[in-house]
XYZ file of C-alpha atoms in Angstrom:
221
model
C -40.490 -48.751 8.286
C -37.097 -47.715 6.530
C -39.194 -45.971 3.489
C -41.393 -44.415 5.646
C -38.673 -42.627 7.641
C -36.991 -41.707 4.368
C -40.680 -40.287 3.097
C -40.184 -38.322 6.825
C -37.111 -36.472 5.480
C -34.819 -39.408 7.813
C -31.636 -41.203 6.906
C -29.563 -43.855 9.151
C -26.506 -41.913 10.491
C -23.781 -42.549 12.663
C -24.432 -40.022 15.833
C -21.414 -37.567 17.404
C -20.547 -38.083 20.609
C -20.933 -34.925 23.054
C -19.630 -34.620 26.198
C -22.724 -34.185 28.994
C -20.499 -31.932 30.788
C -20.197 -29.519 27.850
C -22.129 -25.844 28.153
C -23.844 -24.641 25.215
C -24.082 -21.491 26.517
C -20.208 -21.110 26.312
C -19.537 -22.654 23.103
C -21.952 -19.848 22.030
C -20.419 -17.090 23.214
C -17.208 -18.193 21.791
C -17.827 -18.398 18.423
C -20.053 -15.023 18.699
C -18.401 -13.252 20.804
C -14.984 -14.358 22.014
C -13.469 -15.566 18.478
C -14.210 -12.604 16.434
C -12.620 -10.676 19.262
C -8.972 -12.911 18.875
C -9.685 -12.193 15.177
C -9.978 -8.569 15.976
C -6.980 -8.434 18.155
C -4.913 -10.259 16.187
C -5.433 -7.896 12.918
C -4.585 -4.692 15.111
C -1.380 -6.240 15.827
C -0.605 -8.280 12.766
C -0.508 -11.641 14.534
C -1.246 -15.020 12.911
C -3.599 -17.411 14.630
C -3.086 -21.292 15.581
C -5.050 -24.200 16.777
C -3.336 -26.729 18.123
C -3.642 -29.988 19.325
C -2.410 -33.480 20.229
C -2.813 -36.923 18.746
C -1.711 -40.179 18.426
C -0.926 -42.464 14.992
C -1.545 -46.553 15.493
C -0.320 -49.117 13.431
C -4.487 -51.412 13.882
C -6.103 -48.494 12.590
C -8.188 -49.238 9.345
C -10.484 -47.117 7.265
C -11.971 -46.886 3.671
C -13.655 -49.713 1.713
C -13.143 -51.537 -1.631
C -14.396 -53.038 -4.656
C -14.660 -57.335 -4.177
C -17.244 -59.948 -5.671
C -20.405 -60.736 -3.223
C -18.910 -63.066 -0.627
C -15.655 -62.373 -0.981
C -14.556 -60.374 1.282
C -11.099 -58.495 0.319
C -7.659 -59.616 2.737
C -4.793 -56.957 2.839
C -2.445 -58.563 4.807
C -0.489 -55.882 7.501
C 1.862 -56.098 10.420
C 0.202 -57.733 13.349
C 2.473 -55.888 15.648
C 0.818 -52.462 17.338
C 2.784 -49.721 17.193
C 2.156 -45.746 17.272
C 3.331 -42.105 16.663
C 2.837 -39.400 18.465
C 2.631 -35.876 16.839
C 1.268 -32.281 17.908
C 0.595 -29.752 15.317
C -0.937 -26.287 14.868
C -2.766 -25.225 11.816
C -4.074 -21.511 11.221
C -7.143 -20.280 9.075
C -4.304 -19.089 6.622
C -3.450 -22.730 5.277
C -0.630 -22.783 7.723
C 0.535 -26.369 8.920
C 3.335 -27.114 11.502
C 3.996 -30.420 13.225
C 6.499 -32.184 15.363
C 6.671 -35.914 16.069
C 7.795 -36.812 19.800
C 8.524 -39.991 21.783
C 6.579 -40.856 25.035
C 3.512 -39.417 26.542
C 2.803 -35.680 26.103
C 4.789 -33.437 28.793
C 5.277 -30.011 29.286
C 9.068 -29.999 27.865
C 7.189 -31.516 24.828
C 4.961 -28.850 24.571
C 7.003 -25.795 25.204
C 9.496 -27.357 22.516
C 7.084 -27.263 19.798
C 5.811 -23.797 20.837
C 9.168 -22.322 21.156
C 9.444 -24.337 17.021
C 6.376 -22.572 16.137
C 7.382 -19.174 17.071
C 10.833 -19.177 16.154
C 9.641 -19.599 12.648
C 6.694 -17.042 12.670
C 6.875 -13.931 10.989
C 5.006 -12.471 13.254
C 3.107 -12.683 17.136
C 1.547 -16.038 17.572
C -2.149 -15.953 18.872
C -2.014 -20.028 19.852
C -5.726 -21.754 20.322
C -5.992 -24.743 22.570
C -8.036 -26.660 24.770
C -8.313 -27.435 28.391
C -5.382 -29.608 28.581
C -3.011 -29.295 31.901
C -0.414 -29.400 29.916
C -1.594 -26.331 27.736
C -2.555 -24.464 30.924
C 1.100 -25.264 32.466
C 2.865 -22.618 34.100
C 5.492 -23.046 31.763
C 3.763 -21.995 29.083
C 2.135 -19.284 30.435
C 5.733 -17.923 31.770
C 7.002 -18.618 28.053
C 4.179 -15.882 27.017
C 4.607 -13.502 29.436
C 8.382 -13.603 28.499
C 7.801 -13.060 24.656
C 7.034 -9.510 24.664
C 3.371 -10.134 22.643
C 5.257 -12.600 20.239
C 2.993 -15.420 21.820
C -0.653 -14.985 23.191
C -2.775 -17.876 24.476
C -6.224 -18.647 24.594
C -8.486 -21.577 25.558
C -11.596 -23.078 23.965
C -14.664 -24.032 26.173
C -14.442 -26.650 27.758
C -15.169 -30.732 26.014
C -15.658 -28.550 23.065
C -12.988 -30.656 20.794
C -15.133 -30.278 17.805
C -14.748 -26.321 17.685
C -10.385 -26.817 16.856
C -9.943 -27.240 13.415
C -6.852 -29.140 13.978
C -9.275 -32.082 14.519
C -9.711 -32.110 11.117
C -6.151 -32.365 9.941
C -5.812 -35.837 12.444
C -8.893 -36.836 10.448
C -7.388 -36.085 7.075
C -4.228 -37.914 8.391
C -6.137 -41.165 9.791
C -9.337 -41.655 7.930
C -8.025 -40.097 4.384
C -4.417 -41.482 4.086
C -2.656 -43.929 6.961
C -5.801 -45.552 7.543
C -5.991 -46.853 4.564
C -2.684 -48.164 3.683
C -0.766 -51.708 4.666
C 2.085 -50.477 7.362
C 4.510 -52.978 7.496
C 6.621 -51.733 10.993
C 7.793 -48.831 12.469
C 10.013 -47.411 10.372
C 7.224 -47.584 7.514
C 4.406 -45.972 9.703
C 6.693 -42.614 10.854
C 7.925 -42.493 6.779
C 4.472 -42.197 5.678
C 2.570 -40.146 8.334
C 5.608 -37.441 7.747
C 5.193 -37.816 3.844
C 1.533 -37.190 4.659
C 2.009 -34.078 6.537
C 4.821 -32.263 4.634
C 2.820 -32.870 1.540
C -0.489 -31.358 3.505
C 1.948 -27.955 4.287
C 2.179 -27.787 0.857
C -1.562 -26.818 -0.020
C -2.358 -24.664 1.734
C -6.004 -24.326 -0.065
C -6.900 -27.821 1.489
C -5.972 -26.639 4.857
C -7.801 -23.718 4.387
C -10.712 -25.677 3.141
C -10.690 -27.380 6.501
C -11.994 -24.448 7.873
C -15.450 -25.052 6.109
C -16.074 -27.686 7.792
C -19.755 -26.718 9.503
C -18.099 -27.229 13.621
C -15.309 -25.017 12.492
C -16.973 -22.911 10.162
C -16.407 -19.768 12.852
C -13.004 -19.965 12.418
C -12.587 -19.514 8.769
């Protein structure tokens, strides 16, 4: 059965997940329509543009495989405590990268913090991406832009779209790539490294920017 699905042009792959409630129609018309029209905007008026997003670091998390003799299957011995980090960051189709580490559950005061960070050390207006979050939507925020005087414009991808923000990709980087795959021996050890990580991601800039290839995000690039 196996080589006659491969003779069939078929190979075993692990399925994404899509959200039922998701609307083709508008994920569509926002990378036809509504995107280039940011993209437009934004070059009239010299702004840079941001995706952001939200994620969490844990200490259990384990990716990658290695080299070991048949039967043997390979120990790395790690903290059994669980542990996390919690970090937001925006990345634009530029190679920009900014991030902020917070305690606690994401707020509002969290998120207007980083977006005040973010714009403070912009050279220009800030076109900010996000998704349907409450907290994105908050009236904070929105007050916040309507204060800034065009410095800070916000926008919202359709909804259970999470593949569409590129900043996916730079949690995936930070997971799969690099924490996943090392032995994080507390706390301390886990916020060292996923910093490390991150400043040295802001530093190549052609990486980030080669995030934007990726086929969900290709829109953006």
């Amino acid at each position: 059965m196996g080589r006659l699905l491969r003779k069939l042009g078929l190979s075993p792959q692990r399925p994404l997940a899509r959200a039922y409630q998701r609307d083709p129609e508008l994920v569509e018309s926002w990378m036809r329509e509504e995107y280039p029209a940011i993209v437009r905007q934004a070059k009239r008026c010299g702004a840079h543009i941001f995706f952001v997003d939200e994620s969490t670091v844990r200490s259990d998390y384990h990716s990658g495989t290695t080299w070991a003799p048949v039967g043997q299957t390979p120990v790395v011995e790690v903290t059994g405590a669980r542990f996390k980090v919690n970090l937001i960051s925006a990345v634009s189709p530029r190679g920009q990268l900014r991030f902020m580490r917070f305690d606690g559950s994401f707020k509002i005061a969290v998120y207007v913090d980083f977006v005040r960070r973010l714009m403070l050390n912009a050279d220009a207006p800030v076109f900010l991406v996000a998704d349907g979050h409450p907290v994105h939507r908050c009236r904070a925020i929105r007050e916040l832009a309507a204060e800034s005087d065009g410095r800070l414009c916000l926008f919202f991808l359709p909804a259970y779209s999470p593949d569409l923000n590129p900043d996916e990709l730079v949690w995936g980087y930070l997971k799969h790539h690099k924490i996943g795959k090392l032995a994080i021996k507390g706390p301390g050890h886990l916020k060292q490294r996923v910093r490390a990580v991150l400043r040295s991601l802001q530093k190549i800039p052609a990486l980030v920017r080669s995030m934007f290839q990726h086929p969900s995000v290709r829109y953006a690039a």
